[in-house]
CSV table of C-alpha atoms in Angstrom, one decimal:
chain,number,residue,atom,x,y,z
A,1,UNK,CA,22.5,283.8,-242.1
A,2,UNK,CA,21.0,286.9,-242.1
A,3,UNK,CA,23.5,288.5,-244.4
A,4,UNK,CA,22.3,285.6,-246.6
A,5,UNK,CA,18.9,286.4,-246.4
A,6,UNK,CA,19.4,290.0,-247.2
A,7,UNK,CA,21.5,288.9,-250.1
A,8,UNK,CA,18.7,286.4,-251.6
A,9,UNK,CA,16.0,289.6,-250.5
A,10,UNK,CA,18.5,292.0,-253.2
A,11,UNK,CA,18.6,289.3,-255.5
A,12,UNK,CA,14.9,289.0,-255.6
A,13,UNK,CA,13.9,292.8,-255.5
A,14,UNK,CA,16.4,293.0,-258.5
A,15,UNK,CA,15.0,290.1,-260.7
A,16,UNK,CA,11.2,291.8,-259.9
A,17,UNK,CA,12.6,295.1,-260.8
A,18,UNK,CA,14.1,293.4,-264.2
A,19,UNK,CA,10.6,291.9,-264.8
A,20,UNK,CA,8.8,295.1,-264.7
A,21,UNK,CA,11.4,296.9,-266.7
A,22,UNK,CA,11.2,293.6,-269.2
A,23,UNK,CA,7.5,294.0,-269.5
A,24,UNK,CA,6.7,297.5,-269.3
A,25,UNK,CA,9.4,297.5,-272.3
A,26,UNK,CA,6.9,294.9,-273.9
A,27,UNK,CA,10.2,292.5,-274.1
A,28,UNK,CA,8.6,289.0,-273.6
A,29,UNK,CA,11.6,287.0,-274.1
A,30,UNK,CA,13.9,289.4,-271.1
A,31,UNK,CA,10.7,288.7,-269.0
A,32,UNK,CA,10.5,284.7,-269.5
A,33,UNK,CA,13.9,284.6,-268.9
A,34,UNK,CA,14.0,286.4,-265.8
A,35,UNK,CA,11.1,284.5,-264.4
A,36,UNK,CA,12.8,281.3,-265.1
A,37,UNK,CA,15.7,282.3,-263.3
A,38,UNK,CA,13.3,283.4,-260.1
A,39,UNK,CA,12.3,279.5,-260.2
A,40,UNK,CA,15.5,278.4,-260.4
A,41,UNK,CA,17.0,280.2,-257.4
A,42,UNK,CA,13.2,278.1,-255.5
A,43,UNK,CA,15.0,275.3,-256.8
A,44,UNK,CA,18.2,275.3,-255.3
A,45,UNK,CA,16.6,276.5,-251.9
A,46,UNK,CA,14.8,273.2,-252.3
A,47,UNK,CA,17.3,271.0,-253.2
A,48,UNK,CA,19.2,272.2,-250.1
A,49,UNK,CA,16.3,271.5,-247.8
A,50,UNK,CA,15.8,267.9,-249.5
A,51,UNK,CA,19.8,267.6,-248.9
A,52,UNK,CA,19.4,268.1,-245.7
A,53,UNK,CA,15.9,266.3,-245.1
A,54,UNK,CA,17.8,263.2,-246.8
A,55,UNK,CA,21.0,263.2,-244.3
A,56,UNK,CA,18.7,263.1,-241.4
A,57,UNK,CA,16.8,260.3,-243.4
A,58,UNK,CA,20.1,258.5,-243.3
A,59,UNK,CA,21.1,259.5,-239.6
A,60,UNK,CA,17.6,258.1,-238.1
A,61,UNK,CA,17.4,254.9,-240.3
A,62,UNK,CA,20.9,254.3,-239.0
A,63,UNK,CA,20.0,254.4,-235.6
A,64,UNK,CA,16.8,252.4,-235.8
A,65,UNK,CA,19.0,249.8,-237.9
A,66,UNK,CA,21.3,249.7,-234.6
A,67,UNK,CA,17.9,249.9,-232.4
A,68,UNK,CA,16.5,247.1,-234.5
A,69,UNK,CA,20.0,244.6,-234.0
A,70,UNK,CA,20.3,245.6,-230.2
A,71,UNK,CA,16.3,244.7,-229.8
A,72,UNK,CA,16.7,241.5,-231.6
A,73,UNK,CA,19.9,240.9,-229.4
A,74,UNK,CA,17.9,241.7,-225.9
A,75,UNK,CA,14.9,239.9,-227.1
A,76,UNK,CA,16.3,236.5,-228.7
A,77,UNK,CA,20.5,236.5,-228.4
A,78,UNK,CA,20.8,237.2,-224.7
A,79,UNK,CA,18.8,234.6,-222.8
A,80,UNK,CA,19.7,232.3,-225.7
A,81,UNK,CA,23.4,232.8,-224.6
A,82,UNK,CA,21.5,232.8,-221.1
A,83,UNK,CA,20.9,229.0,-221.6
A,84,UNK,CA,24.2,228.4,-223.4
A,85,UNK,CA,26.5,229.3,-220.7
A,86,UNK,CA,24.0,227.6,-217.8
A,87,UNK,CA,24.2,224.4,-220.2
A,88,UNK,CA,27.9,224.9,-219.9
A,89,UNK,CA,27.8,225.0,-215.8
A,90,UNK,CA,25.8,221.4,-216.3
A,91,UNK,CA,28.3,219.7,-218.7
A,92,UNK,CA,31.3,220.5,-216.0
A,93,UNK,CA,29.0,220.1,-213.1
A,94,UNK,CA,28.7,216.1,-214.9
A,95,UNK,CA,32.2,215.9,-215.9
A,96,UNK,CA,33.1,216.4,-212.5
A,97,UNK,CA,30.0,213.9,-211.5
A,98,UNK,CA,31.2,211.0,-213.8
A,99,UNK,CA,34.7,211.4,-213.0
A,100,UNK,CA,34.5,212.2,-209.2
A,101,UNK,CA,31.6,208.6,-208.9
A,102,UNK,CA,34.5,207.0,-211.1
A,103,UNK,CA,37.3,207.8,-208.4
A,104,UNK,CA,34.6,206.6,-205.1
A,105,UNK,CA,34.3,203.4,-207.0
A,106,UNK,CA,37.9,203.0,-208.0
A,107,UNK,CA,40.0,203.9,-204.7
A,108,UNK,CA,38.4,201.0,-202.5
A,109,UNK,CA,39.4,199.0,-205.0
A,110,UNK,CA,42.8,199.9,-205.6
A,111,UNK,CA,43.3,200.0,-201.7
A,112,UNK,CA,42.0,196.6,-201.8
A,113,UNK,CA,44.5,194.9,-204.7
A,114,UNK,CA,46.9,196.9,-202.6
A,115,UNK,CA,46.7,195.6,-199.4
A,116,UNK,CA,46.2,191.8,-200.8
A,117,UNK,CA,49.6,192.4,-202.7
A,118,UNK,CA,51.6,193.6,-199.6
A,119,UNK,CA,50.2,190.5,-198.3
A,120,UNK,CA,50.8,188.0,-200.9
A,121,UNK,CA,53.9,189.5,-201.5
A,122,UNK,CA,55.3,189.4,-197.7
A,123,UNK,CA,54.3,185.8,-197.5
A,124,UNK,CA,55.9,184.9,-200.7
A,125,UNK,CA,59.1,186.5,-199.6
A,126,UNK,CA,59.6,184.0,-196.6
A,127,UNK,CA,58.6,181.8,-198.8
A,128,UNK,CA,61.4,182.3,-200.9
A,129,UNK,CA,63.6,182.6,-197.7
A,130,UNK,CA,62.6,178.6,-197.5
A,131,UNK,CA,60.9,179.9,-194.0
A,132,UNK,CA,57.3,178.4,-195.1
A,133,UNK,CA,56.2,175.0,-193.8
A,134,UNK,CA,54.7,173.1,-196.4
A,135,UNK,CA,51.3,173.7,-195.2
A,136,UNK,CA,51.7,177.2,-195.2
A,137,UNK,CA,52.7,176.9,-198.7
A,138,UNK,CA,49.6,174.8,-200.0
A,139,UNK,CA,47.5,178.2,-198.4
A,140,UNK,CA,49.3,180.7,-200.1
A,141,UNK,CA,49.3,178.7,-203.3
A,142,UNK,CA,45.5,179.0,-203.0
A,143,UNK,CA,45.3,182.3,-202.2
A,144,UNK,CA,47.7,183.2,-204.4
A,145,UNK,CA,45.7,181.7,-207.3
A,146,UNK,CA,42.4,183.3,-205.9
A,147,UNK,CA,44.0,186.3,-206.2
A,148,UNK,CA,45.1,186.0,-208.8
A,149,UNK,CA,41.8,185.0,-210.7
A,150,UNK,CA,40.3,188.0,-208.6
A,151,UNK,CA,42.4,190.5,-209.9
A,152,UNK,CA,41.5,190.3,-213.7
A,153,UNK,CA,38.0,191.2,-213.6
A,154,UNK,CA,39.0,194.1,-211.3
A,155,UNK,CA,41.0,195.3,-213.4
A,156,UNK,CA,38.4,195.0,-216.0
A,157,UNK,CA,36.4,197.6,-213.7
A,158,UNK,CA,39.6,199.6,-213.3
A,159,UNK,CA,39.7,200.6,-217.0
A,160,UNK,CA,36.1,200.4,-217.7
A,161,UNK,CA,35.8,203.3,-215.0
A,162,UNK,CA,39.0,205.2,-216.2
A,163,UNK,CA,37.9,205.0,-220.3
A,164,UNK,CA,35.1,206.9,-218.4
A,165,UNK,CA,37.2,209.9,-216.6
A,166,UNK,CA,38.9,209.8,-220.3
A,167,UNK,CA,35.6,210.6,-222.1
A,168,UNK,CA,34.1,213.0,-219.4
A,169,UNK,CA,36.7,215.2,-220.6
A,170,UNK,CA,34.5,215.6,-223.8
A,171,UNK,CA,33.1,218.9,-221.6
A,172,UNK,CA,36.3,220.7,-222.6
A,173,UNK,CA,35.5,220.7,-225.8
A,174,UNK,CA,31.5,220.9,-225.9
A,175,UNK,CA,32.1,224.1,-223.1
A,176,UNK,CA,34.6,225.6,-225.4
A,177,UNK,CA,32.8,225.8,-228.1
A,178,UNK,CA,29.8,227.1,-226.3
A,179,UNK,CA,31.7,229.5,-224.4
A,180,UNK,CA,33.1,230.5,-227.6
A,181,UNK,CA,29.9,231.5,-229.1
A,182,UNK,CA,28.8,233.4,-226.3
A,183,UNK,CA,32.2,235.8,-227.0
A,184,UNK,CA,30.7,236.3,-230.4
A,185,UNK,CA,27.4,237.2,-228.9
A,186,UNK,CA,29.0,239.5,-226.5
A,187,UNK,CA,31.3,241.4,-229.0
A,188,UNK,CA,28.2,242.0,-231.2
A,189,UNK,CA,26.3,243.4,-228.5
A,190,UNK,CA,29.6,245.9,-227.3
A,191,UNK,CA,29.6,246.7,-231.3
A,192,UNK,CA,26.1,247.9,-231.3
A,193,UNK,CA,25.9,249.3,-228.2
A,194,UNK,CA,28.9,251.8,-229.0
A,195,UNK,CA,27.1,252.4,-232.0
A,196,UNK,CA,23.9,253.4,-230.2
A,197,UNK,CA,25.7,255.4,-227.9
A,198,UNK,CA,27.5,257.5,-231.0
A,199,UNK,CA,23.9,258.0,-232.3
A,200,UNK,CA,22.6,259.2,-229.7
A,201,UNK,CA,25.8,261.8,-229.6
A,202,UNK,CA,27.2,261.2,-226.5
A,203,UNK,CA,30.7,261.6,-226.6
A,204,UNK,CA,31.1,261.1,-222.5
A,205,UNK,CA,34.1,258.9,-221.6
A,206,UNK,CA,34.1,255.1,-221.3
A,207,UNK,CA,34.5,255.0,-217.6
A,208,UNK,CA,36.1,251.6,-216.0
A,209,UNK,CA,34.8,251.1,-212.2
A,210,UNK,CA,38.0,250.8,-210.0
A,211,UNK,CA,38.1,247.3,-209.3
A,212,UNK,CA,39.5,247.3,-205.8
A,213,UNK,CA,37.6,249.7,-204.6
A,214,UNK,CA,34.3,249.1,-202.4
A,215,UNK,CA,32.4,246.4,-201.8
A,216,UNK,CA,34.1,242.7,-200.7
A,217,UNK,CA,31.0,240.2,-202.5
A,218,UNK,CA,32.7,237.3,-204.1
A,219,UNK,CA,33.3,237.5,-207.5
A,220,UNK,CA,34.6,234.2,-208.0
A,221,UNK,CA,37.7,232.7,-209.7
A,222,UNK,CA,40.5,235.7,-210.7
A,223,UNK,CA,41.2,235.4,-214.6
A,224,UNK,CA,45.2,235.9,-214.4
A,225,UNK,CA,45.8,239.6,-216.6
A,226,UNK,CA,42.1,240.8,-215.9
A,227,UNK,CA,41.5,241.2,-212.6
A,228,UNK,CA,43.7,243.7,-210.5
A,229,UNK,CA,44.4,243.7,-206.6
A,230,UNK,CA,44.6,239.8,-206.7
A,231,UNK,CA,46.9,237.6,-205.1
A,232,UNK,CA,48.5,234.7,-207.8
A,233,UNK,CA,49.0,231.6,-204.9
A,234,UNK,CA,49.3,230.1,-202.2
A,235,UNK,CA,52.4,231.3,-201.4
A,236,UNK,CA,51.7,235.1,-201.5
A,237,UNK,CA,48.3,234.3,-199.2
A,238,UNK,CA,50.7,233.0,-197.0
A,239,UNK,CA,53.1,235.7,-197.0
A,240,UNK,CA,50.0,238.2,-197.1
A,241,UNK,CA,48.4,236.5,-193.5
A,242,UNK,CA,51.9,236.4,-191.9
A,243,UNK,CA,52.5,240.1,-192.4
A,244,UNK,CA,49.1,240.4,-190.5
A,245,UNK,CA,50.5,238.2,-187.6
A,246,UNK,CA,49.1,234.9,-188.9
B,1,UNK,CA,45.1,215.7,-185.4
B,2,UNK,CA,42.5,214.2,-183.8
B,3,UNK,CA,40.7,212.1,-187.2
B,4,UNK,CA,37.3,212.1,-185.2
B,5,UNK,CA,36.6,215.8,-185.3
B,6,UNK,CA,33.3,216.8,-187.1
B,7,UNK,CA,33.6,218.9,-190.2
B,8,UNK,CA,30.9,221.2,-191.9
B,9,UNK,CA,31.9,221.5,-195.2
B,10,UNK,CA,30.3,224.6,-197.0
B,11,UNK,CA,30.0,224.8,-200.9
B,12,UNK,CA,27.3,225.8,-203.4
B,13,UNK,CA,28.8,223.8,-205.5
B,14,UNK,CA,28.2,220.1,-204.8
B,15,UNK,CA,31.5,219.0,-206.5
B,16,UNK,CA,33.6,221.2,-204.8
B,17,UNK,CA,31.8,219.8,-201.4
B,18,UNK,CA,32.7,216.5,-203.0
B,19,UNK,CA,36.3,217.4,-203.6
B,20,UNK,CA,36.9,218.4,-200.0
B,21,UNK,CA,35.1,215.7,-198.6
B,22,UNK,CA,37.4,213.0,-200.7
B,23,UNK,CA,40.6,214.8,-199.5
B,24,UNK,CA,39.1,215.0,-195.9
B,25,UNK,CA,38.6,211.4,-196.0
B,26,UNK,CA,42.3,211.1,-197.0
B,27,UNK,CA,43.4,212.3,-194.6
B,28,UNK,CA,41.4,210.2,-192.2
B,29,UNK,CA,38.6,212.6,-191.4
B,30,UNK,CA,35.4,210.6,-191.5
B,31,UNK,CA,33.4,212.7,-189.8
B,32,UNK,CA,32.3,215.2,-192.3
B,33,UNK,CA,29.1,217.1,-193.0
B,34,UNK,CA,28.0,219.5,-196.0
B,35,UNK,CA,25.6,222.6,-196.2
B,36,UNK,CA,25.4,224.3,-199.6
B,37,UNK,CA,25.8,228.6,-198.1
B,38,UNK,CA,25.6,230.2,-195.1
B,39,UNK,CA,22.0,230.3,-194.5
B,40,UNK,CA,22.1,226.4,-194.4
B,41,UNK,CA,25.0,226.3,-192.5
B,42,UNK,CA,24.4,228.2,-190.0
B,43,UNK,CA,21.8,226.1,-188.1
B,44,UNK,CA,23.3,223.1,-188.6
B,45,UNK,CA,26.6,225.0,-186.4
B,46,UNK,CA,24.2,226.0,-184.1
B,47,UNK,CA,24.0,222.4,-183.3
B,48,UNK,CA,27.2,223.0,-181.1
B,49,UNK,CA,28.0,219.5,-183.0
B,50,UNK,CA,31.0,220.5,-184.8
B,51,UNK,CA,34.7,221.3,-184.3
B,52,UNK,CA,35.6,223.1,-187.7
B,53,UNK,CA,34.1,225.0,-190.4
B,54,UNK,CA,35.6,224.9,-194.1
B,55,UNK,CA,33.7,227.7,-196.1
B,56,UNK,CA,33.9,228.8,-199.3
B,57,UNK,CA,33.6,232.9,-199.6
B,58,UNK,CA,31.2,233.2,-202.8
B,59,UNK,CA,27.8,231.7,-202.4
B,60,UNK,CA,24.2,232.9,-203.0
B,61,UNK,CA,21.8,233.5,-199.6
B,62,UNK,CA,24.9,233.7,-197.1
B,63,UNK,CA,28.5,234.4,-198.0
B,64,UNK,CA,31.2,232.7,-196.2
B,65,UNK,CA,32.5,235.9,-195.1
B,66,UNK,CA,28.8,236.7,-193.8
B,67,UNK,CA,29.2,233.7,-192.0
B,68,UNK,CA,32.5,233.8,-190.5
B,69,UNK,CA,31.4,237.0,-189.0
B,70,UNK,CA,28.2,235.2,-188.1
B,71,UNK,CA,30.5,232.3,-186.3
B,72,UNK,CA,32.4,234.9,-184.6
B,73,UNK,CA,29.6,237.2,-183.4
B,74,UNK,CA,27.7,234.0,-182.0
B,75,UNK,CA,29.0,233.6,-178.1
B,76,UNK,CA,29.1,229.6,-178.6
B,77,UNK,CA,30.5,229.5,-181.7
B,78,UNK,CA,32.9,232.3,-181.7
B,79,UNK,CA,36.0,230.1,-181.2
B,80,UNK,CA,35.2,227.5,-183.7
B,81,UNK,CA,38.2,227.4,-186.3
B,82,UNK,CA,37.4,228.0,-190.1
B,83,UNK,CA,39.2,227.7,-192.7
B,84,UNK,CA,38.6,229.6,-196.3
B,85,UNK,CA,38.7,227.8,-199.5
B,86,UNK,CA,38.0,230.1,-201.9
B,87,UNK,CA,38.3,231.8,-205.7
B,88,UNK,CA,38.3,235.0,-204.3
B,89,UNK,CA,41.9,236.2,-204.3
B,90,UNK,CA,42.1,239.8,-203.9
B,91,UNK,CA,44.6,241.6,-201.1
B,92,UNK,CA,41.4,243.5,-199.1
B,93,UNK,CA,39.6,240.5,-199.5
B,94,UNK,CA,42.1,238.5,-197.4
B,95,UNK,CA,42.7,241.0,-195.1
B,96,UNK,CA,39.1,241.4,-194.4
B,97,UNK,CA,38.8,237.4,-193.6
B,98,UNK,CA,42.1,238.2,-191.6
B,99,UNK,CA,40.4,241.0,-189.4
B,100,UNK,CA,37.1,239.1,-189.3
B,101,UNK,CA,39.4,235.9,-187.5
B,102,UNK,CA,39.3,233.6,-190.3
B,103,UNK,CA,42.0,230.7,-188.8
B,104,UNK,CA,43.3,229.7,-192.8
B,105,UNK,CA,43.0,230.8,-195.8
B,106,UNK,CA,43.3,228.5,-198.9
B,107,UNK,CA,43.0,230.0,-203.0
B,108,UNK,CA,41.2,227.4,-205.1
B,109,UNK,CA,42.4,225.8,-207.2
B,110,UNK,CA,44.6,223.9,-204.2
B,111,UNK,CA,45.8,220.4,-203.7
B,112,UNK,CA,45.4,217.9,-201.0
B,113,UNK,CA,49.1,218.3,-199.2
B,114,UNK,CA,47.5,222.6,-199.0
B,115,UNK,CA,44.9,221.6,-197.6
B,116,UNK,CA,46.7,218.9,-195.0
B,117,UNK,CA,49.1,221.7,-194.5
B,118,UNK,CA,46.7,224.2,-193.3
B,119,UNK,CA,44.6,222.1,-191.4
B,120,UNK,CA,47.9,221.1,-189.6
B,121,UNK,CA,48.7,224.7,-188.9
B,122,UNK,CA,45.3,225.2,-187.7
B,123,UNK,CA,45.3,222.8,-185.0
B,124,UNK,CA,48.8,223.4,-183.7
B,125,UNK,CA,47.9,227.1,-183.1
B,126,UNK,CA,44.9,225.6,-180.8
B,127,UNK,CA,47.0,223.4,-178.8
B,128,UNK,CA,49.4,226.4,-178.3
């Protein structure tokens, strides 16, 4: 740098020297020329500082573009996603509704069909057997037939309520697609973020939190290949509790 | 097992609470309560009313490992069997509801003959 400077000093001492000489000589055109190349070398001491006025230019409308998408992703993307996901908890929250009221309404009655069937069907046995007094016959012909007239419309109920587990699992799909989205969202926040944080020159190392260590809050369901230090079943909590005298 | 024992069954989750309860009533137990974390639940233990707690772990207000210690730490309550049924799968987390006296431990998802089994375990253990 400062052997630069002493250079461009020469330079210029030299080309005022020429100029002199030039017009003490009285030649005009040596002096123009020499004059011209003084402006010049302003030039190209401009054009460097515009080169590098430009880049930073460049560098800090970069960074506000990445400022501008990560603002726009706090302010409107995130809570949006917010609502997305929580919509998500209520579409399972009335799959599981729908199909859990289906099962309350259908067990009783499945116990019920059940237990007239073991019935009917003990009954007709000794029948059968020719060990039913004709009396007891004409009863279990009636009851048969009651039963029998019973049944369908139960059975009606019986599907009507299971076409309704069937289409509960709709959620799958609707959640999916939802949850889906929301991985969009979240890789387009990581990508600007790691933008942000090259712009802003920090070169520290990603760190990743120990995940066994510390605390013992709930973090609710493992996800199998993500979270370490968990236990796959049943099988190895009950081996785990044993080893511990359980 | 005695099918009129009184159950608090603790979820935040009402369909999980749901779940149980079906499976409880299953297996005969008609005598079964709800509380939605551990701040609920506890009062309601208090009560002296009941003969087994099933808790999940993660819950907002009071966790069910909060409240296991709560149980425990109570003089009334401290023998009160409870039994986990919970996401929360990691080794120091078991061990923890191990040292805090947690009776069973069950890893959702689980099925009904889990549950039965545990239950069954549970109340052998007491008559010993």
């Amino acid at each position: 740098m400062v052997q630069m400077e002493t250079r461009s000093l020469e330079q210029r001492l030299e080309q005022a020297r020429a100029l002199v000489a030039a017009l003490e000589r009285g030649d005009v055109a040596t002096a123009d020329r020499v004059v011209d190349e003084i402006g010049r070398l302003r030039e190209k001491q401009l054009f460097q500082e515009l080169c590098q006025l430009t880049r930073q230019l460049h560098d800090a409308l970069a960074s506000f573009l990445a400022d501008a998408q990560l603002a726009e992703l706090a302010a409107n993307d995130i809570p949006d996603a917010r609502e997305r996901l929580r919509y998500v908890i209520t579409l399972t929250e009335q799959a599981a509704t729908t199909t859990l009221n289906a099962l309350d309404e259908m067990l009783p009655l499945v116990e019920g069909l059940e237990a007239k069937i073991q019935s009917l069907a003990g009954r007709w046995g000794k029948f059968l057997q020719r060990e039913m007094s004709y009396r007891e016959f004409r009863t279990l012909s009636g009851d048969l037939a009651t039963f029998l007239q019973d049944a369908s419309p139960k059975m009606e109920t019986l599907r009507a309520r299971l076409h309704e587990v069937l289409m509960a699992q709709s959620f799958q799909d609707l959640s999916g697609q939802i949850i889906r989205r929301v991985i969009g969202l979240v890789q387009q926040v990581e990508t600007s973020l790691v933008e942000l944080i090259r712009f802003s020159g920090q070169k520290g190392e990603l760190r990743h939190p120990n995940p066994t260590s510390g605390d013992l809050a709930g973090r609710g369901p493992s996800v199998p290949g993500l979270d370490k230090g968990q236990i796959a079943n049943q099988d190895e909590v009950d081996d785990l509790l044993s080893s511990l005298g359980f | 097992m005695d099918k009129n024992l009184k159950i608090l069954v603790v979820d935040d989750f009402a369909t999980m609470r749901r779940i149980i309860k079906n499976l409880l009533r299953e297996l005969g137990f008609m005598n079964v309560a709800e509380a939605d974390d551990g701040l609920t639940a506890l009062p309601k233990l208090k009560t002296g009313e009941f003969d087994l707690l099933i808790t999940d772990w993660n819950m907002p207000g009071m966790t069910g490992i909060d409240l296991l210690k709560a149980v425990r730490a109570d003089e009334k309550l401290a023998h009160l069997p409870v039994l986990m049924v919970t996401a929360e799968a990691r080794r120091d987390q078991i061990v923890a509801a191990a040292q805090a006296g947690v009776n069973g431990y069950i890893i959702k998802p689980f099925t009904a003959s889990t549950l039965q089994e545990k239950l069954e375990k549970i109340f052998e253990r007491l008559k010993a």
